[in-house]
Amino acid sequence: MRAVTATDFGGTDVLELCDVHMPIPGDQDLLVEVHSAAVNPVDFKIRRGAFRDRSQLPMVLGFDASGVVCAMGQRVEGFKSGDEIYVSPSLVRNGSNAEYVCVDARTAARKPRCVDHMTASAMPLATLTAWEALYERTSLERNETVLIHAGGGGVGHIAIQLAKLKGARVLITASRDESIELCLGYGADVVINYVEEDFVKRVLELTNGRGCDVVFDCVGGEVFDRSPACVAVNGRIVTIVGSSESSALRDLFVRNITLHFEMMAAPTMYNINPQKQGQILHEAAKLVDDGKLAVHISQAFPLVELAEAHQLQETEHVTGKIAIQVR
Amino acid sequence: MRAVTATDFGGTDVLELCDVHMPIPGDQDLLVEVHSAAVNPVDFKIRRGAFRDRSQLPMVLGFDASGVVCAMGQRVEGFKSGDEIYVSPSLVRNGSNAEYVCVDARTAARKPRCVDHMTASAMPLATLTAWEALYERTSLERNETVLIHAGGGGVGHIAIQLAKLKGARVLITASRDESIELCLGYGADVVINYVEEDFVKRVLELTNGRGCDVVFDCVGGEVFDRSPACVAVNGRIVTIVGSSESSALRDLFVRNITLHFEMMAAPTMYNINPQKQGQILHEAAKLVDDGKLAVHISQAFPLVELAEAHQLQETEHVTGKIAIQVR
């Protein structure tokens, strides 16, 4: 079959049209006759070597597909030959820039009936990304405010629609006229031209200084780094890129991790739901009285010896707690 | 009243026992006769200037208290004079290193009856931190595996007990004999002596290479940076310290933010719940057929022109999607 393969990691000159063997479906696979594929930023990232340790050369890129099922493995359920399906092929197998592709049947679905293969093929990766980010990771809720960076992009313009379907207020960053128009057309409430104005300042203005509930970052780098400043206390950020500066954060991305910051003083500092802390302490007191929770005090000081207590705490080798007797 | 005040930011020499005015309770406040307080790492951090912009000098530190209610504001409900309460006073008001402290009544609760004021005073800040981190942020579940860094510390030893109460498997890092013994006494399943062995390697061994579901990081720095490597795909990390390297992360901590990384390829790369993606695409197809979701294709290329499509995508100024026609 015909395919475009990447013969090496590098620029677009590594892409080569050639004849390759037909892929053979595994037990859970569909063999799909590809009608249309789509391009995503991940294509050029992998081409440049982003998953170098997981990619075998030569490789076929293409992580969106719409086409027709023509064969399948013996454990596949719910599909038959001739079904028109759309799917995002695995990043670590050969993709859809070819006449045929094998995909895990469980990750595929029948394509929307009212659109053609080309339109259907433009959807899977961006839709899965936006859906998982807004509906699963951050659990965006009705009447919350979400800021979507790069609303006019592949993921962004799907995200606008999903956020509006949920009943959220949608703020967008975009700069080109074409993008701005697209975002407004898909229902964005406010488009912030980040080239002409400071998006942090504008988001704070638009939310009475509170910040938005959710930031969906499809850009990364400086945009990621500046996003915490425009999220509300207790808010959520979801990024599909991550900060460039820390390898720990890159690890978090590849493993799809959620990182929580626990700042127990937030309710009292910002006066947000302070009664929750009274409730927790009430529950904890019951556990103590039931013999289910205990605290370990390794040393106690009178108030006049507070400095000594601080010095001990500063060793960072305190077992359990240090108490201060006031009376 | 007598109090120890910090007269400046700096070392323990800024702490000074002196006579200060009694605090006056606001509408929602309890005036508490302090019987006992406790010390936490946040005390020396604030003393050194961590909240410099929010702290007024001279200030009274001390963010744990147990004592007796002796007066209250007019809007307080649920307490009366003489009640024995325990509470974590606000980080941005004067604290409990004094004979009296004012606290928001909503954040207080009656102290456990079966323990004395000293024991009760050692609980609030650490308990709230551990409770919020495990039960609210990460929603630790029965039979999940949690790694708690510094299990013998103030927060850590409470966290062990809360995790065991939830039915989780609890792995701990600790190094001193006293800490290790304390952790085992409170029910830790495995204590990893991180000085003697590599905690990442050991956690992977203990979880058949999968990693743990939740990491609770009470240490930060290098321990935070190395934690992603021992969390399972789709896992959660909660930190009360955060990485030292990025100011964006410090912002996240102070605003109590949750950071999600969305890597849509994770289900297929790691073969975890791949059918979820088929379900999402099925739902999305229905939305398209109902006219509620659309995709915007700004340009289409034939397969032989894939390199041009990549080049366009690499400009990072694509509106919507680029399609590739295969047949």
Coordinates of N, CA, C and O in Angstrom, one line a residue, chain A residues 180-270:
Chain A
I180 N -10.2 35.1 15.5 CA -11.2 35.8 16.3 C -12.6 35.6 15.8 O -13.5 35.3 16.6
E181 N -12.8 35.6 14.5 CA -14.1 35.5 13.9 C -14.6 34.0 14.1 O -15.8 33.8 14.5
L182 N -13.7 33.1 14.0 CA -14.1 31.7 14.2 C -14.6 31.5 15.6 O -15.6 30.8 15.9
C183 N -13.8 32.0 16.6 CA -14.2 31.8 18.0 C -15.5 32.4 18.3 O -16.3 31.8 19.0
L184 N -15.8 33.6 17.8 CA -17.1 34.3 18.1 C -18.2 33.4 17.4 O -19.2 33.2 18.0
G185 N -17.9 32.9 16.2 CA -18.9 32.1 15.5 C -19.2 30.9 16.3 O -20.4 30.4 16.2
Y186 N -18.3 30.3 17.0 CA -18.6 29.1 17.8 C -19.1 29.4 19.2 O -19.2 28.5 20.0
G187 N -19.3 30.7 19.5 CA -20.0 31.0 20.7 C -19.1 31.5 21.8 O -19.6 31.7 23.0
A188 N -17.9 31.9 21.6 CA -17.0 32.4 22.7 C -17.7 33.7 23.2 O -18.2 34.5 22.4
D189 N -17.7 33.9 24.5 CA -18.3 35.1 25.0 C -17.5 36.4 24.9 O -17.9 37.4 24.6
V190 N -16.2 36.2 25.1 CA -15.2 37.3 24.9 C -14.0 36.8 24.3 O -13.4 35.8 24.7
V191 N -13.5 37.5 23.3 CA -12.2 37.1 22.7 C -11.2 38.2 23.1 O -11.4 39.4 22.9
I192 N -10.1 37.8 23.7 CA -9.0 38.7 24.1 C -7.9 38.6 23.1 O -7.3 37.6 22.9
N193 N -7.6 39.7 22.5 CA -6.5 39.8 21.6 C -5.2 40.0 22.4 O -4.9 41.1 22.8
Y194 N -4.5 38.9 22.6 CA -3.4 38.9 23.6 C -2.2 39.7 23.0 O -1.3 40.0 23.8
V195 N -2.2 40.0 21.7 CA -1.1 40.8 21.2 C -1.4 42.3 21.5 O -0.4 43.0 21.8
E196 N -2.6 42.7 21.6 CA -3.0 44.1 21.8 C -3.2 44.4 23.3 O -3.1 45.5 23.7
E197 N -3.5 43.4 24.1 CA -3.7 43.6 25.5 C -3.2 42.5 26.4 O -3.1 41.4 25.9
D198 N -3.0 42.8 27.7 CA -2.4 41.9 28.7 C -3.6 40.9 29.1 O -4.5 41.3 29.7
F199 N -3.4 39.6 28.7 CA -4.6 38.7 29.0 C -4.9 38.5 30.5 O -6.0 38.4 30.9
V200 N -3.8 38.6 31.3 CA -4.0 38.4 32.7 C -4.9 39.6 33.3 O -5.9 39.4 34.0
K201 N -4.5 40.8 32.9 CA -5.2 42.0 33.4 C -6.7 41.9 32.9 O -7.6 42.2 33.7
R202 N -6.9 41.6 31.6 CA -8.2 41.6 31.1 C -9.1 40.5 31.7 O -10.3 40.7 32.0
V203 N -8.5 39.3 32.0 CA -9.3 38.2 32.6 C -9.7 38.7 34.0 O -10.9 38.5 34.4
L204 N -8.8 39.3 34.7 CA -9.1 39.8 36.1 C -10.2 40.9 36.0 O -11.2 40.9 36.8
E205 N -10.2 41.8 35.1 CA -11.2 42.8 34.9 C -12.6 42.1 34.6 O -13.6 42.4 35.2
L206 N -12.5 41.1 33.7 CA -13.8 40.4 33.3 C -14.4 39.5 34.4 O -15.5 39.1 34.3
T207 N -13.6 39.3 35.5 CA -14.1 38.4 36.5 C -14.1 39.2 37.9 O -14.0 38.5 38.9
N208 N -14.2 40.5 37.8 CA -14.2 41.3 39.1 C -13.0 41.0 40.0 O -13.2 40.9 41.2
G209 N -11.8 40.7 39.4 CA -10.6 40.5 40.2 C -10.5 39.1 40.7 O -9.5 38.7 41.3
R210 N -11.5 38.3 40.5 CA -11.5 36.9 41.1 C -10.7 36.0 40.3 O -10.1 35.0 40.9
G211 N -10.6 36.1 39.0 CA -9.9 35.1 38.2 C -10.9 34.1 37.7 O -12.1 34.0 38.2
C212 N -10.6 33.4 36.6 CA -11.5 32.4 36.1 C -11.4 31.1 36.8 O -10.4 30.8 37.6
D213 N -12.4 30.2 36.7 CA -12.4 29.0 37.4 C -11.4 28.0 36.7 O -10.8 27.2 37.4
V214 N -11.4 28.0 35.4 CA -10.6 27.0 34.7 C -9.8 27.7 33.6 O -10.3 28.6 32.9
V215 N -8.5 27.4 33.5 CA -7.7 27.8 32.3 C -7.4 26.5 31.5 O -7.0 25.5 32.0
F216 N -7.7 26.6 30.2 CA -7.3 25.5 29.3 C -6.2 26.0 28.4 O -6.4 26.8 27.6
D217 N -5.0 25.5 28.7 CA -3.8 26.0 28.0 C -3.4 25.1 26.9 O -3.0 24.0 27.1
C218 N -3.6 25.6 25.6 CA -3.2 24.9 24.4 C -1.9 25.5 23.9 O -1.6 25.2 22.7
V219 N -1.2 26.3 24.6 CA 0.0 27.0 24.1 C 1.3 26.7 24.8 O 2.3 26.4 24.2
G220 N 1.2 26.7 26.1 CA 2.4 26.4 26.9 C 3.4 27.5 27.0 O 3.1 28.7 26.7
G221 N 4.6 27.3 27.5 CA 5.7 28.3 27.6 C 5.2 29.5 28.5 O 4.7 29.3 29.5
E222 N 5.4 30.7 27.9 CA 5.1 31.9 28.7 C 3.6 31.9 29.1 O 3.2 32.5 30.1
V223 N 2.8 31.5 28.1 CA 1.3 31.5 28.4 C 1.0 30.6 29.6 O 0.1 31.0 30.4
F224 N 1.6 29.5 29.7 CA 1.4 28.6 30.8 C 1.9 29.3 32.1 O 1.2 29.4 33.1
D225 N 3.1 29.9 32.0 CA 3.7 30.5 33.2 C 2.8 31.7 33.7 O 2.8 31.9 34.9
R226 N 2.1 32.4 32.8 CA 1.4 33.5 33.3 C -0.1 33.2 33.6 O -0.8 34.0 34.1
S227 N -0.5 31.9 33.4 CA -1.9 31.5 33.6 C -2.3 31.5 35.1 O -3.4 31.9 35.5
P228 N -1.4 31.0 36.0 CA -1.8 31.0 37.4 C -2.3 32.3 37.9 O -3.2 32.4 38.8
A229 N -1.8 33.4 37.4 CA -2.1 34.7 37.9 C -3.6 35.1 37.5 O -4.2 36.0 38.1
C230 N -4.2 34.4 36.6 CA -5.6 34.8 36.2 C -6.6 33.6 36.6 O -7.7 33.6 36.1
V231 N -6.1 32.7 37.4 CA -7.1 31.6 37.9 C -7.5 32.0 39.3 O -6.7 32.5 40.1
A232 N -8.8 31.7 39.6 CA -9.3 32.0 40.9 C -8.6 31.0 41.9 O -8.1 30.0 41.6
V233 N -8.7 31.4 43.2 CA -8.2 30.5 44.3 C -9.1 29.3 44.2 O -10.3 29.3 43.9
N234 N -8.5 28.1 44.4 CA -9.1 26.8 44.3 C -9.4 26.5 42.8 O -10.2 25.5 42.6
G235 N -8.9 27.2 41.9 CA -9.2 27.0 40.5 C -8.4 25.8 39.9 O -7.7 25.1 40.6
R236 N -8.7 25.6 38.6 CA -8.0 24.5 37.9 C -7.4 24.9 36.6 O -7.9 25.8 35.9
I237 N -6.2 24.4 36.3 CA -5.5 24.7 35.1 C -5.4 23.3 34.4 O -5.0 22.3 35.0
V238 N -5.7 23.2 33.1 CA -5.3 22.0 32.4 C -4.5 22.4 31.2 O -4.8 23.4 30.5
T239 N -3.4 21.7 31.0 CA -2.5 22.1 29.9 C -2.2 20.9 29.1 O -2.2 19.7 29.6
I240 N -2.2 21.1 27.8 CA -1.8 20.0 26.9 C -0.4 20.2 26.4 O 0.1 19.5 25.5
V241 N 0.3 21.1 27.0 CA 1.7 21.4 26.6 C 2.6 21.4 27.8 O 3.6 20.8 27.8
G242 N 2.3 22.1 28.9 CA 3.1 22.2 30.0 C 4.2 23.2 29.9 O 4.5 23.7 28.9
S243 N 4.7 23.6 31.0 CA 5.8 24.5 31.1 C 7.0 23.9 30.4 O 7.3 22.7 30.5
S244 N 7.8 24.8 29.8 CA 9.0 24.3 29.2 C 10.2 24.1 30.1 O 11.2 23.5 29.8
E245 N 10.1 24.7 31.3 CA 11.3 24.9 32.1 C 11.7 23.7 33.0 O 12.8 23.5 33.3
S246 N 10.7 22.8 33.3 CA 11.0 21.8 34.3 C 10.8 20.4 33.7 O 9.8 20.1 33.2
S247 N 11.8 19.6 33.9 CA 11.7 18.2 33.3 C 10.7 17.4 34.2 O 10.0 16.5 33.7
A248 N 10.5 17.8 35.5 CA 9.5 17.1 36.3 C 8.1 17.3 35.7 O 7.3 16.5 35.7
L249 N 7.9 18.5 35.2 CA 6.6 18.8 34.6 C 6.4 18.0 33.3 O 5.3 17.6 33.0
R250 N 7.4 17.9 32.5 CA 7.3 17.1 31.3 C 6.9 15.6 31.6 O 6.1 15.1 31.0
D251 N 7.5 15.1 32.7 CA 7.1 13.8 33.2 C 5.7 13.7 33.5 O 5.0 12.7 33.2
L252 N 5.2 14.7 34.2 CA 3.8 14.8 34.6 C 2.9 14.7 33.3 O 1.9 14.0 33.3
F253 N 3.3 15.4 32.3 CA 2.5 15.4 31.1 C 2.4 14.0 30.4 O 1.3 13.5 30.1
V254 N 3.6 13.4 30.3 CA 3.6 12.1 29.6 C 2.8 11.1 30.4 O 2.3 10.1 29.8
R255 N 2.7 11.2 31.7 CA 2.0 10.2 32.5 C 0.6 10.7 32.8 O -0.1 10.1 33.6
N256 N 0.2 11.8 32.3 CA -1.2 12.3 32.4 C -1.6 12.5 33.8 O -2.7 12.1 34.3
I257 N -0.7 13.1 34.6 CA -0.9 13.3 36.0 C -1.7 14.5 36.4 O -1.7 15.5 35.6
T258 N -2.3 14.5 37.5 CA -2.9 15.7 38.1 C -2.1 16.1 39.3 O -1.8 15.3 40.1
L259 N -1.8 17.4 39.3 CA -1.0 17.9 40.4 C -1.8 18.9 41.2 O -2.3 19.9 40.7
H260 N -2.0 18.5 42.5 CA -2.8 19.4 43.4 C -1.8 20.2 44.3 O -0.8 19.6 44.8
F261 N -2.1 21.4 44.5 CA -1.4 22.2 45.5 C -2.3 22.3 46.7 O -3.5 22.7 46.6
E262 N -1.9 21.9 47.9 CA -2.7 22.0 49.1 C -2.1 23.1 50.0 O -1.0 23.0 50.5
M263 N -2.9 24.1 50.1 CA -2.6 25.3 50.9 C -3.7 25.4 51.9 O -4.7 26.0 51.6
M264 N -3.5 24.8 53.1 CA -4.7 24.8 54.0 C -5.1 26.1 54.5 O -6.2 26.3 55.0
A265 N -4.3 27.1 54.3 CA -4.6 28.5 54.8 C -5.5 29.2 53.8 O -6.1 30.3 54.1
A266 N -5.8 28.6 52.6 CA -6.5 29.4 51.6 C -7.9 29.8 52.1 O -8.3 30.9 51.8
P267 N -8.7 28.9 52.7 CA -10.0 29.3 53.1 C -10.0 30.5 54.0 O -10.9 31.4 53.9
T268 N -9.1 30.6 55.0 CA -9.1 31.8 55.9 C -8.4 33.0 55.2 O -8.8 34.1 55.4
M269 N -7.4 32.8 54.4 CA -6.7 33.9 53.7 C -7.7 34.6 52.8 O -7.6 35.8 52.6
Y270 N -8.5 33.8 52.1 CA -9.3 34.4 51.0 C -10.8 34.4 51.5 O -11.7 34.8 50.7

